JSON list of C-alpha atoms in Angstrom, two decimals:
[
{"chain": "K", "resi": 33, "resn": "MET", "atom": "CA", "xyz": [0.20, 0.08, 0.07]},
{"chain": "K", "resi": 34, "resn": "ASN", "atom": "CA", "xyz": [2.86, 2.53, 0.47]},
{"chain": "K", "resi": 35, "resn": "ARG", "atom": "CA", "xyz": [4.34, 1.65, -2.31]},
{"chain": "K", "resi": 36, "resn": "TRP", "atom": "CA", "xyz": [1.06, 2.73, -4.29]},
{"chain": "K", "resi": 37, "resn": "LYS", "atom": "CA", "xyz": [1.00, 6.00, -2.66]},
{"chain": "K", "resi": 38, "resn": "ALA", "atom": "CA", "xyz": [4.26, 6.58, -3.19]},
{"chain": "K", "resi": 39, "resn": "ALA", "atom": "CA", "xyz": [3.76, 6.12, -7.07]},
{"chain": "K", "resi": 40, "resn": "LEU", "atom": "CA", "xyz": [0.76, 8.06, -7.09]},
{"chain": "K", "resi": 41, "resn": "GLY", "atom": "CA", "xyz": [2.40, 10.96, -5.01]},
{"chain": "K", "resi": 42, "resn": "VAL", "atom": "CA", "xyz": [5.27, 11.00, -8.01]},
{"chain": "K", "resi": 43, "resn": "LEU", "atom": "CA", "xyz": [2.43, 11.09, -10.31]},
{"chain": "K", "resi": 44, "resn": "ALA", "atom": "CA", "xyz": [1.29, 14.21, -8.93]},
{"chain": "K", "resi": 45, "resn": "VAL", "atom": "CA", "xyz": [4.42, 15.87, -8.48]},
{"chain": "K", "resi": 46, "resn": "VAL", "atom": "CA", "xyz": [4.86, 15.23, -12.06]},
{"chain": "K", "resi": 47, "resn": "ALA", "atom": "CA", "xyz": [1.21, 16.30, -13.01]},
{"chain": "K", "resi": 48, "resn": "LEU", "atom": "CA", "xyz": [1.80, 19.67, -11.18]},
{"chain": "K", "resi": 49, "resn": "ALA", "atom": "CA", "xyz": [4.97, 20.22, -12.74]},
{"chain": "K", "resi": 50, "resn": "GLY", "atom": "CA", "xyz": [3.66, 20.22, -16.32]},
{"chain": "K", "resi": 51, "resn": "CYS", "atom": "CA", "xyz": [1.18, 22.57, -15.12]},
{"chain": "K", "resi": 52, "resn": "ALA", "atom": "CA", "xyz": [3.15, 24.85, -13.76]},
{"chain": "K", "resi": 53, "resn": "GLY", "atom": "CA", "xyz": [4.13, 26.29, -17.21]},
{"chain": "K", "resi": 54, "resn": "THR", "atom": "CA", "xyz": [1.12, 25.79, -19.13]},
{"chain": "K", "resi": 55, "resn": "GLY", "atom": "CA", "xyz": [-1.32, 28.10, -17.70]},
{"chain": "K", "resi": 56, "resn": "LEU", "atom": "CA", "xyz": [-5.07, 27.25, -16.62]},
{"chain": "K", "resi": 57, "resn": "GLY", "atom": "CA", "xyz": [-5.16, 26.11, -20.38]},
{"chain": "K", "resi": 58, "resn": "GLY", "atom": "CA", "xyz": [-3.14, 22.79, -20.07]},
{"chain": "K", "resi": 59, "resn": "ALA", "atom": "CA", "xyz": [-0.78, 24.29, -22.93]},
{"chain": "K", "resi": 60, "resn": "PRO", "atom": "CA", "xyz": [2.02, 26.29, -22.95]},
{"chain": "K", "resi": 61, "resn": "ALA", "atom": "CA", "xyz": [1.02, 30.25, -23.30]},
{"chain": "K", "resi": 62, "resn": "PRO", "atom": "CA", "xyz": [2.72, 31.75, -26.42]},
{"chain": "K", "resi": 63, "resn": "SER", "atom": "CA", "xyz": [5.67, 33.51, -25.28]},
{"chain": "K", "resi": 64, "resn": "ASP", "atom": "CA", "xyz": [6.37, 37.26, -25.45]},
{"chain": "K", "resi": 65, "resn": "GLU", "atom": "CA", "xyz": [9.12, 35.82, -28.28]},
{"chain": "K", "resi": 66, "resn": "GLN", "atom": "CA", "xyz": [6.73, 34.05, -30.08]},
{"chain": "K", "resi": 67, "resn": "LEU", "atom": "CA", "xyz": [4.04, 36.56, -30.19]},
{"chain": "K", "resi": 68, "resn": "ALA", "atom": "CA", "xyz": [6.54, 39.63, -31.57]},
{"chain": "K", "resi": 69, "resn": "GLN", "atom": "CA", "xyz": [8.08, 36.92, -34.18]},
{"chain": "K", "resi": 70, "resn": "ASN", "atom": "CA", "xyz": [7.98, 38.97, -37.74]},
{"chain": "K", "resi": 71, "resn": "ALA", "atom": "CA", "xyz": [5.55, 37.93, -40.38]},
{"chain": "K", "resi": 72, "resn": "THR", "atom": "CA", "xyz": [4.20, 39.25, -43.82]},
{"chain": "K", "resi": 73, "resn": "TYR", "atom": "CA", "xyz": [0.69, 39.32, -44.16]},
{"chain": "K", "resi": 74, "resn": "ASP", "atom": "CA", "xyz": [-1.47, 40.15, -46.97]},
{"chain": "K", "resi": 75, "resn": "TRP", "atom": "CA", "xyz": [-3.93, 42.55, -45.80]},
{"chain": "K", "resi": 76, "resn": "ASN", "atom": "CA", "xyz": [-6.12, 42.75, -49.10]},
{"chain": "K", "resi": 77, "resn": "GLY", "atom": "CA", "xyz": [-7.55, 39.33, -49.19]},
{"chain": "K", "resi": 78, "resn": "SER", "atom": "CA", "xyz": [-11.05, 39.14, -50.73]},
{"chain": "K", "resi": 79, "resn": "ALA", "atom": "CA", "xyz": [-12.28, 37.40, -48.15]},
{"chain": "K", "resi": 80, "resn": "ASP", "atom": "CA", "xyz": [-13.71, 38.07, -44.58]},
{"chain": "K", "resi": 81, "resn": "VAL", "atom": "CA", "xyz": [-11.26, 35.13, -43.19]},
{"chain": "K", "resi": 82, "resn": "THR", "atom": "CA", "xyz": [-7.88, 34.22, -45.32]},
{"chain": "K", "resi": 83, "resn": "LEU", "atom": "CA", "xyz": [-5.65, 31.05, -44.34]},
{"chain": "K", "resi": 84, "resn": "ASN", "atom": "CA", "xyz": [-2.73, 30.97, -46.15]},
{"chain": "K", "resi": 85, "resn": "VAL", "atom": "CA", "xyz": [-1.00, 27.79, -45.72]},
{"chain": "K", "resi": 86, "resn": "THR", "atom": "CA", "xyz": [2.59, 27.16, -46.60]},
{"chain": "K", "resi": 87, "resn": "GLY", "atom": "CA", "xyz": [5.21, 24.54, -45.33]},
{"chain": "K", "resi": 88, "resn": "GLY", "atom": "CA", "xyz": [4.22, 23.54, -41.56]},
{"chain": "K", "resi": 89, "resn": "GLN", "atom": "CA", "xyz": [2.21, 26.52, -40.77]},
{"chain": "K", "resi": 90, "resn": "TYR", "atom": "CA", "xyz": [-1.07, 28.54, -41.96]},
{"chain": "K", "resi": 91, "resn": "LYS", "atom": "CA", "xyz": [-0.99, 32.64, -41.39]},
{"chain": "K", "resi": 92, "resn": "THR", "atom": "CA", "xyz": [-4.89, 33.57, -41.04]},
{"chain": "K", "resi": 93, "resn": "VAL", "atom": "CA", "xyz": [-6.11, 37.28, -41.87]},
{"chain": "K", "resi": 94, "resn": "ALA", "atom": "CA", "xyz": [-9.25, 38.10, -40.41]},
{"chain": "K", "resi": 95, "resn": "ASP", "atom": "CA", "xyz": [-11.75, 40.92, -40.15]},
{"chain": "K", "resi": 96, "resn": "VAL", "atom": "CA", "xyz": [-13.06, 41.85, -36.96]},
{"chain": "K", "resi": 97, "resn": "ASN", "atom": "CA", "xyz": [-16.26, 43.60, -36.61]},
{"chain": "K", "resi": 98, "resn": "GLY", "atom": "CA", "xyz": [-17.53, 44.74, -33.06]},
{"chain": "K", "resi": 99, "resn": "THR", "atom": "CA", "xyz": [-15.59, 42.50, -31.10]},
{"chain": "K", "resi": 100, "resn": "GLU", "atom": "CA", "xyz": [-12.05, 43.42, -29.07]},
{"chain": "K", "resi": 101, "resn": "ARG", "atom": "CA", "xyz": [-11.86, 39.25, -27.93]},
{"chain": "K", "resi": 102, "resn": "VAL", "atom": "CA", "xyz": [-10.68, 36.58, -29.63]},
{"chain": "K", "resi": 103, "resn": "ARG", "atom": "CA", "xyz": [-11.04, 32.82, -28.29]},
{"chain": "K", "resi": 104, "resn": "LEU", "atom": "CA", "xyz": [-9.40, 30.03, -29.94]},
{"chain": "K", "resi": 105, "resn": "ALA", "atom": "CA", "xyz": [-9.50, 26.26, -29.13]},
{"chain": "K", "resi": 106, "resn": "SER", "atom": "CA", "xyz": [-9.46, 23.29, -30.71]},
{"chain": "K", "resi": 107, "resn": "THR", "atom": "CA", "xyz": [-11.31, 19.92, -29.39]},
{"chain": "K", "resi": 108, "resn": "SER", "atom": "CA", "xyz": [-10.81, 16.30, -29.05]},
{"chain": "K", "resi": 109, "resn": "GLY", "atom": "CA", "xyz": [-12.57, 13.47, -27.89]},
{"chain": "K", "resi": 110, "resn": "PHE", "atom": "CA", "xyz": [-9.66, 12.64, -24.95]},
{"chain": "K", "resi": 111, "resn": "ALA", "atom": "CA", "xyz": [-7.99, 15.80, -24.13]},
{"chain": "K", "resi": 112, "resn": "GLY", "atom": "CA", "xyz": [-11.25, 18.08, -24.35]},
{"chain": "K", "resi": 113, "resn": "ARG", "atom": "CA", "xyz": [-10.85, 21.51, -25.27]},
{"chain": "K", "resi": 114, "resn": "ASN", "atom": "CA", "xyz": [-7.18, 22.94, -25.91]},
{"chain": "K", "resi": 115, "resn": "PRO", "atom": "CA", "xyz": [-6.00, 26.52, -26.23]},
{"chain": "K", "resi": 116, "resn": "VAL", "atom": "CA", "xyz": [-4.33, 27.08, -30.16]},
{"chain": "K", "resi": 117, "resn": "GLN", "atom": "CA", "xyz": [-0.88, 27.65, -30.43]},
{"chain": "K", "resi": 118, "resn": "ILE", "atom": "CA", "xyz": [-0.17, 31.06, -31.90]},
{"chain": "K", "resi": 119, "resn": "SER", "atom": "CA", "xyz": [2.91, 33.55, -33.19]},
{"chain": "K", "resi": 120, "resn": "ALA", "atom": "CA", "xyz": [3.79, 37.12, -34.83]},
{"chain": "K", "resi": 121, "resn": "VAL", "atom": "CA", "xyz": [0.36, 38.65, -33.94]},
{"chain": "K", "resi": 122, "resn": "GLN", "atom": "CA", "xyz": [-0.34, 41.83, -35.72]},
{"chain": "K", "resi": 123, "resn": "PHE", "atom": "CA", "xyz": [-3.53, 44.06, -35.65]},
{"chain": "K", "resi": 124, "resn": "ARG", "atom": "CA", "xyz": [-4.38, 46.44, -38.79]},
{"chain": "K", "resi": 125, "resn": "TYR", "atom": "CA", "xyz": [-6.78, 49.42, -37.13]},
{"chain": "K", "resi": 126, "resn": "GLU", "atom": "CA", "xyz": [-9.29, 50.34, -40.10]},
{"chain": "K", "resi": 127, "resn": "ASN", "atom": "CA", "xyz": [-7.30, 53.80, -41.02]},
{"chain": "K", "resi": 128, "resn": "GLY", "atom": "CA", "xyz": [-4.49, 51.31, -42.39]},
{"chain": "K", "resi": 129, "resn": "THR", "atom": "CA", "xyz": [-2.00, 51.46, -38.85]},
{"chain": "K", "resi": 130, "resn": "VAL", "atom": "CA", "xyz": [-0.66, 48.18, -38.33]},
{"chain": "K", "resi": 131, "resn": "VAL", "atom": "CA", "xyz": [0.49, 47.34, -34.70]},
{"chain": "K", "resi": 132, "resn": "GLY", "atom": "CA", "xyz": [2.37, 44.19, -33.23]},
{"chain": "K", "resi": 133, "resn": "ALA", "atom": "CA", "xyz": [2.26, 42.16, -29.96]},
{"chain": "K", "resi": 134, "resn": "ASP", "atom": "CA", "xyz": [2.72, 45.26, -27.69]},
{"chain": "K", "resi": 135, "resn": "ALA", "atom": "CA", "xyz": [-0.86, 46.28, -28.42]},
{"chain": "K", "resi": 136, "resn": "ILE", "atom": "CA", "xyz": [-2.24, 42.93, -28.21]},
{"chain": "K", "resi": 137, "resn": "ASP", "atom": "CA", "xyz": [-3.19, 40.98, -25.03]},
{"chain": "K", "resi": 138, "resn": "VAL", "atom": "CA", "xyz": [-3.05, 36.99, -25.41]},
{"chain": "K", "resi": 139, "resn": "ALA", "atom": "CA", "xyz": [-3.48, 34.89, -22.57]},
{"chain": "K", "resi": 140, "resn": "THR", "atom": "CA", "xyz": [-4.45, 31.09, -22.11]},
{"chain": "K", "resi": 141, "resn": "ARG", "atom": "CA", "xyz": [-7.56, 30.65, -19.59]},
{"chain": "K", "resi": 142, "resn": "ASP", "atom": "CA", "xyz": [-10.07, 28.37, -19.67]},
{"chain": "K", "resi": 143, "resn": "GLN", "atom": "CA", "xyz": [-8.31, 25.83, -22.15]},
{"chain": "K", "resi": 144, "resn": "ARG", "atom": "CA", "xyz": [-8.43, 28.78, -24.57]},
{"chain": "K", "resi": 145, "resn": "THR", "atom": "CA", "xyz": [-6.35, 31.05, -26.06]},
{"chain": "K", "resi": 146, "resn": "VAL", "atom": "CA", "xyz": [-7.76, 34.60, -25.52]},
{"chain": "K", "resi": 147, "resn": "VAL", "atom": "CA", "xyz": [-6.83, 37.92, -27.52]},
{"chain": "K", "resi": 148, "resn": "ASP", "atom": "CA", "xyz": [-7.38, 40.88, -26.42]},
{"chain": "K", "resi": 149, "resn": "LEU", "atom": "CA", "xyz": [-7.50, 43.39, -29.54]},
{"chain": "K", "resi": 150, "resn": "PRO", "atom": "CA", "xyz": [-6.80, 47.02, -29.21]},
{"chain": "K", "resi": 151, "resn": "ALA", "atom": "CA", "xyz": [-9.96, 47.98, -31.22]},
{"chain": "K", "resi": 152, "resn": "ALA", "atom": "CA", "xyz": [-13.32, 46.29, -31.91]},
{"chain": "K", "resi": 153, "resn": "ASN", "atom": "CA", "xyz": [-13.16, 46.92, -35.73]},
{"chain": "K", "resi": 154, "resn": "GLY", "atom": "CA", "xyz": [-9.97, 46.38, -37.57]},
{"chain": "K", "resi": 155, "resn": "THR", "atom": "CA", "xyz": [-8.09, 43.21, -39.37]},
{"chain": "K", "resi": 156, "resn": "PHE", "atom": "CA", "xyz": [-6.58, 40.59, -37.14]},
{"chain": "K", "resi": 157, "resn": "ALA", "atom": "CA", "xyz": [-3.69, 38.55, -38.31]},
{"chain": "K", "resi": 158, "resn": "TYR", "atom": "CA", "xyz": [-1.62, 35.82, -36.86]},
{"chain": "K", "resi": 159, "resn": "THR", "atom": "CA", "xyz": [0.44, 32.29, -37.55]},
{"chain": "K", "resi": 160, "resn": "GLY", "atom": "CA", "xyz": [-0.34, 28.83, -36.43]},
{"chain": "K", "resi": 161, "resn": "SER", "atom": "CA", "xyz": [0.72, 25.64, -37.21]},
{"chain": "K", "resi": 162, "resn": "ALA", "atom": "CA", "xyz": [0.15, 22.96, -39.82]},
{"chain": "K", "resi": 163, "resn": "GLY", "atom": "CA", "xyz": [0.93, 19.65, -40.82]},
{"chain": "K", "resi": 164, "resn": "SER", "atom": "CA", "xyz": [3.02, 18.13, -43.89]},
{"chain": "K", "resi": 165, "resn": "ARG", "atom": "CA", "xyz": [-0.39, 16.76, -45.53]},
{"chain": "K", "resi": 166, "resn": "ALA", "atom": "CA", "xyz": [-2.80, 18.60, -43.20]},
{"chain": "K", "resi": 167, "resn": "VAL", "atom": "CA", "xyz": [-4.02, 21.81, -41.34]},
{"chain": "K", "resi": 168, "resn": "ASN", "atom": "CA", "xyz": [-6.63, 22.08, -38.34]},
{"chain": "K", "resi": 169, "resn": "ALA", "atom": "CA", "xyz": [-7.62, 25.49, -37.42]},
{"chain": "K", "resi": 170, "resn": "PRO", "atom": "CA", "xyz": [-9.91, 26.48, -35.03]},
{"chain": "K", "resi": 171, "resn": "LEU", "atom": "CA", "xyz": [-11.30, 29.93, -35.94]},
{"chain": "K", "resi": 172, "resn": "ASP", "atom": "CA", "xyz": [-13.99, 32.41, -34.08]},
{"chain": "K", "resi": 173, "resn": "PHE", "atom": "CA", "xyz": [-14.86, 35.00, -36.54]},
{"chain": "K", "resi": 174, "resn": "GLU", "atom": "CA", "xyz": [-17.75, 35.60, -38.64]},
{"chain": "K", "resi": 175, "resn": "GLY", "atom": "CA", "xyz": [-18.27, 35.58, -42.25]},
{"chain": "K", "resi": 176, "resn": "SER", "atom": "CA", "xyz": [-16.87, 34.62, -45.70]},
{"chain": "K", "resi": 177, "resn": "HIS", "atom": "CA", "xyz": [-13.49, 31.98, -45.06]},
{"chain": "K", "resi": 178, "resn": "GLU", "atom": "CA", "xyz": [-11.13, 30.90, -47.83]},
{"chain": "K", "resi": 179, "resn": "VAL", "atom": "CA", "xyz": [-8.54, 28.40, -47.30]},
{"chain": "K", "resi": 180, "resn": "VAL", "atom": "CA", "xyz": [-5.17, 28.39, -49.94]},
{"chain": "K", "resi": 181, "resn": "LEU", "atom": "CA", "xyz": [-3.29, 25.20, -49.89]},
{"chain": "K", "resi": 182, "resn": "PRO", "atom": "CA", "xyz": [0.74, 25.03, -50.51]},
{"chain": "K", "resi": 183, "resn": "ALA", "atom": "CA", "xyz": [1.54, 24.60, -54.25]},
{"chain": "K", "resi": 184, "resn": "GLY", "atom": "CA", "xyz": [0.45, 21.41, -55.70]},
{"chain": "K", "resi": 185, "resn": "MET", "atom": "CA", "xyz": [-1.62, 19.77, -53.28]},
{"chain": "K", "resi": 186, "resn": "ARG", "atom": "CA", "xyz": [-4.83, 18.74, -54.09]},
{"chain": "K", "resi": 187, "resn": "VAL", "atom": "CA", "xyz": [-8.21, 17.31, -52.26]},
{"chain": "K", "resi": 188, "resn": "SER", "atom": "CA", "xyz": [-10.14, 15.90, -54.50]},
{"chain": "K", "resi": 189, "resn": "PHE", "atom": "CA", "xyz": [-9.14, 12.29, -54.36]},
{"chain": "K", "resi": 190, "resn": "PRO", "atom": "CA", "xyz": [-11.24, 10.63, -51.53]},
{"chain": "K", "resi": 191, "resn": "VAL", "atom": "CA", "xyz": [-8.50, 8.26, -49.78]},
{"chain": "K", "resi": 192, "resn": "PHE", "atom": "CA", "xyz": [-5.74, 11.17, -49.52]},
{"chain": "K", "resi": 193, "resn": "GLY", "atom": "CA", "xyz": [-8.33, 14.65, -49.40]},
{"chain": "K", "resi": 194, "resn": "ASP", "atom": "CA", "xyz": [-10.71, 15.62, -47.28]},
{"chain": "K", "resi": 195, "resn": "VAL", "atom": "CA", "xyz": [-11.84, 19.10, -46.59]},
{"chain": "K", "resi": 196, "resn": "SER", "atom": "CA", "xyz": [-14.37, 20.00, -43.93]},
{"chain": "K", "resi": 197, "resn": "PRO", "atom": "CA", "xyz": [-16.91, 21.66, -43.41]},
{"chain": "K", "resi": 198, "resn": "ASP", "atom": "CA", "xyz": [-18.87, 21.07, -46.58]},
{"chain": "K", "resi": 199, "resn": "GLY", "atom": "CA", "xyz": [-20.33, 23.67, -48.50]},
{"chain": "K", "resi": 200, "resn": "TYR", "atom": "CA", "xyz": [-17.00, 25.47, -50.17]},
{"chain": "K", "resi": 201, "resn": "GLU", "atom": "CA", "xyz": [-16.02, 26.16, -53.56]},
{"chain": "K", "resi": 202, "resn": "LYS", "atom": "CA", "xyz": [-12.83, 25.08, -55.50]},
{"chain": "K", "resi": 203, "resn": "SER", "atom": "CA", "xyz": [-10.73, 26.43, -57.68]},
{"chain": "K", "resi": 204, "resn": "VAL", "atom": "CA", "xyz": [-6.82, 26.24, -58.81]},
{"chain": "K", "resi": 205, "resn": "VAL", "atom": "CA", "xyz": [-4.93, 29.66, -59.03]},
{"chain": "K", "resi": 206, "resn": "ASP", "atom": "CA", "xyz": [-1.02, 29.82, -60.00]},
{"chain": "K", "resi": 207, "resn": "ASN", "atom": "CA", "xyz": [-0.84, 25.62, -58.72]},
{"chain": "K", "resi": 208, "resn": "ARG", "atom": "CA", "xyz": [-2.78, 26.52, -55.30]},
{"chain": "K", "resi": 209, "resn": "VAL", "atom": "CA", "xyz": [-6.12, 25.12, -54.25]},
{"chain": "K", "resi": 210, "resn": "HIS", "atom": "CA", "xyz": [-8.47, 27.96, -52.96]},
{"chain": "K", "resi": 211, "resn": "LEU", "atom": "CA", "xyz": [-11.15, 26.66, -51.03]},
{"chain": "K", "resi": 212, "resn": "ARG", "atom": "CA", "xyz": [-14.02, 28.93, -50.03]},
{"chain": "K", "resi": 213, "resn": "TRP", "atom": "CA", "xyz": [-17.09, 28.98, -47.94]},
{"chain": "K", "resi": 214, "resn": "ALA", "atom": "CA", "xyz": [-19.71, 31.95, -48.73]},
{"chain": "K", "resi": 215, "resn": "SER", "atom": "CA", "xyz": [-20.36, 32.47, -44.79]},
{"chain": "K", "resi": 216, "resn": "LEU", "atom": "CA", "xyz": [-19.25, 30.44, -41.65]},
{"chain": "K", "resi": 217, "resn": "SER", "atom": "CA", "xyz": [-19.47, 31.42, -37.81]},
{"chain": "K", "resi": 218, "resn": "SER", "atom": "CA", "xyz": [-16.99, 29.95, -35.55]},
{"chain": "K", "resi": 219, "resn": "ALA", "atom": "CA", "xyz": [-16.03, 27.24, -37.37]},
{"chain": "K", "resi": 220, "resn": "THR", "atom": "CA", "xyz": [-13.35, 24.97, -37.41]},
{"chain": "K", "resi": 221, "resn": "VAL", "atom": "CA", "xyz": [-11.71, 24.56, -40.72]},
{"chain": "K", "resi": 222, "resn": "SER", "atom": "CA", "xyz": [-9.40, 21.36, -41.61]},
{"chain": "K", "resi": 223, "resn": "ALA", "atom": "CA", "xyz": [-7.89, 20.05, -44.57]},
{"chain": "K", "resi": 224, "resn": "GLU", "atom": "CA", "xyz": [-5.81, 16.90, -45.67]},
{"chain": "K", "resi": 225, "resn": "TYR", "atom": "CA", "xyz": [-4.34, 17.28, -48.99]},
{"chain": "K", "resi": 226, "resn": "TYR", "atom": "CA", "xyz": [-1.79, 15.22, -50.78]},
{"chain": "K", "resi": 227, "resn": "LEU", "atom": "CA", "xyz": [0.75, 16.06, -53.62]},
{"chain": "K", "resi": 228, "resn": "LEU", "atom": "CA", "xyz": [-0.07, 14.81, -57.25]},
{"chain": "K", "resi": 229, "resn": "ARG", "atom": "CA", "xyz": [3.05, 12.45, -57.21]},
{"chain": "K", "resi": 230, "resn": "ASP", "atom": "CA", "xyz": [1.48, 10.59, -54.08]},
{"chain": "K", "resi": 231, "resn": "LEU", "atom": "CA", "xyz": [-1.22, 9.78, -56.71]},
{"chain": "K", "resi": 232, "resn": "TYR", "atom": "CA", "xyz": [1.04, 7.99, -59.26]},
{"chain": "K", "resi": 233, "resn": "ILE", "atom": "CA", "xyz": [3.08, 6.29, -56.08]},
{"chain": "K", "resi": 234, "resn": "PHE", "atom": "CA", "xyz": [0.30, 4.71, -55.15]},
{"chain": "K", "resi": 235, "resn": "GLY", "atom": "CA", "xyz": [-1.04, 3.97, -58.43]},
{"chain": "K", "resi": 236, "resn": "GLY", "atom": "CA", "xyz": [2.11, 2.05, -59.18]},
{"chain": "K", "resi": 237, "resn": "MET", "atom": "CA", "xyz": [2.19, 0.50, -55.87]},
{"chain": "K", "resi": 238, "resn": "VAL", "atom": "CA", "xyz": [-1.37, -1.11, -56.46]},
{"chain": "K", "resi": 239, "resn": "GLY", "atom": "CA", "xyz": [-0.25, -1.97, -60.27]},
{"chain": "K", "resi": 240, "resn": "VAL", "atom": "CA", "xyz": [2.82, -4.04, -58.68]},
{"chain": "K", "resi": 241, "resn": "LEU", "atom": "CA", "xyz": [0.55, -5.72, -56.27]},
{"chain": "K", "resi": 242, "resn": "SER", "atom": "CA", "xyz": [-1.92, -6.28, -58.72]},
{"chain": "K", "resi": 243, "resn": "LEU", "atom": "CA", "xyz": [0.54, -7.57, -61.11]},
{"chain": "K", "resi": 244, "resn": "VAL", "atom": "CA", "xyz": [2.26, -10.12, -58.24]},
{"chain": "K", "resi": 245, "resn": "ALA", "atom": "CA", "xyz": [-1.23, -11.08, -57.10]},
{"chain": "K", "resi": 246, "resn": "LEU", "atom": "CA", "xyz": [-2.12, -12.31, -60.89]},
{"chain": "K", "resi": 247, "resn": "ALA", "atom": "CA", "xyz": [1.46, -14.11, -61.29]},
{"chain": "K", "resi": 248, "resn": "GLY", "atom": "CA", "xyz": [0.50, -15.80, -57.93]},
{"chain": "K", "resi": 249, "resn": "VAL", "atom": "CA", "xyz": [-2.76, -17.10, -59.50]},
{"chain": "K", "resi": 250, "resn": "VAL", "atom": "CA", "xyz": [-1.27, -17.98, -62.77]},
{"chain": "K", "resi": 251, "resn": "TYR", "atom": "CA", "xyz": [1.67, -20.06, -60.64]},
{"chain": "K", "resi": 252, "resn": "TYR", "atom": "CA", "xyz": [-0.54, -21.74, -58.76]},
{"chain": "K", "resi": 253, "resn": "ARG", "atom": "CA", "xyz": [-3.19, -22.69, -61.67]},
{"chain": "K", "resi": 254, "resn": "MET", "atom": "CA", "xyz": [-0.39, -23.95, -63.43]},
{"chain": "K", "resi": 255, "resn": "ARG", "atom": "CA", "xyz": [1.17, -26.06, -60.38]},
{"chain": "K", "resi": 256, "resn": "ILE", "atom": "CA", "xyz": [-2.69, -27.43, -60.29]},
{"chain": "K", "resi": 257, "resn": "ARG", "atom": "CA", "xyz": [-2.78, -28.44, -63.61]},
{"chain": "K", "resi": 258, "resn": "ARG", "atom": "CA", "xyz": [0.96, -30.16, -63.25]},
{"chain": "K", "resi": 259, "resn": "LEU", "atom": "CA", "xyz": [0.17, -32.28, -60.47]},
{"chain": "K", "resi": 260, "resn": "GLU", "atom": "CA", "xyz": [-3.06, -33.20, -62.44]},
{"chain": "K", "resi": 261, "resn": "ARG", "atom": "CA", "xyz": [-1.31, -34.51, -64.81]},
{"chain": "K", "resi": 262, "resn": "GLU", "atom": "CA", "xyz": [1.31, -36.23, -63.16]},
{"chain": "K", "resi": 263, "resn": "ARG", "atom": "CA", "xyz": [-1.59, -37.83, -61.20]},
{"chain": "K", "resi": 264, "resn": "GLU", "atom": "CA", "xyz": [-2.93, -38.92, -64.39]},
{"chain": "K", "resi": 265, "resn": "ASP", "atom": "CA", "xyz": [0.17, -40.30, -65.81]},
{"chain": "K", "resi": 266, "resn": "ALA", "atom": "CA", "xyz": [0.93, -42.26, -62.74]},
{"chain": "K", "resi": 267, "resn": "GLY", "atom": "CA", "xyz": [-2.46, -43.76, -63.41]},
{"chain": "K", "resi": 268, "resn": "LEU", "atom": "CA", "xyz": [-3.71, -42.58, -60.01]},
{"chain": "K", "resi": 269, "resn": "ASP", "atom": "CA", "xyz": [-7.40, -40.87, -61.81]},
{"chain": "K", "resi": 270, "resn": "TYR", "atom": "CA", "xyz": [-8.98, -43.69, -63.41]},
{"chain": "K", "resi": 271, "resn": "GLU", "atom": "CA", "xyz": [-12.95, -44.76, -62.56]},
{"chain": "K", "resi": 272, "resn": "ARG", "atom": "CA", "xyz": [-13.23, -48.20, -60.98]}
]
């Protein structure tokens, strides 16, 4: 019993130590250095919210109207709600003035990333993390949304590509897929994508495996026929 108590005590200490650097949300709050990172944003997008996905990250540029607070959190069945890790925050006032992290308060509270903006109307921009073949971006904005995938990526083939939510329009401009929703409200936008060469590799593998399977069938059929002939030559196959 004492050993069990000791083990539980160690686990409790480890858990508390892990929480000490994460804030109330259970995940590390962005550091001042991360929030103040340099980034170049396109403030003139045609959608109210634009996600420009490049290698390993996405840049969000979103119009905000009538609110000075943005809450960003991802959800999962196991861990519940988790704050979104962001960096390189900027805010553009309606008069075109752009300010950085010094004018924007970012904290982790109630398992969310809570952003307090310097004004209720303007455009908020930040950078988030993406995978090499997928992006998942919880958003707290309303209006039209557009996601621009990395160059050469596609989403049409069901096995490799998937987009959520439904109801989007797709176009390809300069070898980049654009996904556009006419209207979304506080939605999580996600996409799984692939390179065209992935399809060629997959098709080649399927072709090779098909040839191997066909060769195996032919081989065993020939073996069976050979055994039948040997039985006939030996006089083992005859009717009494």
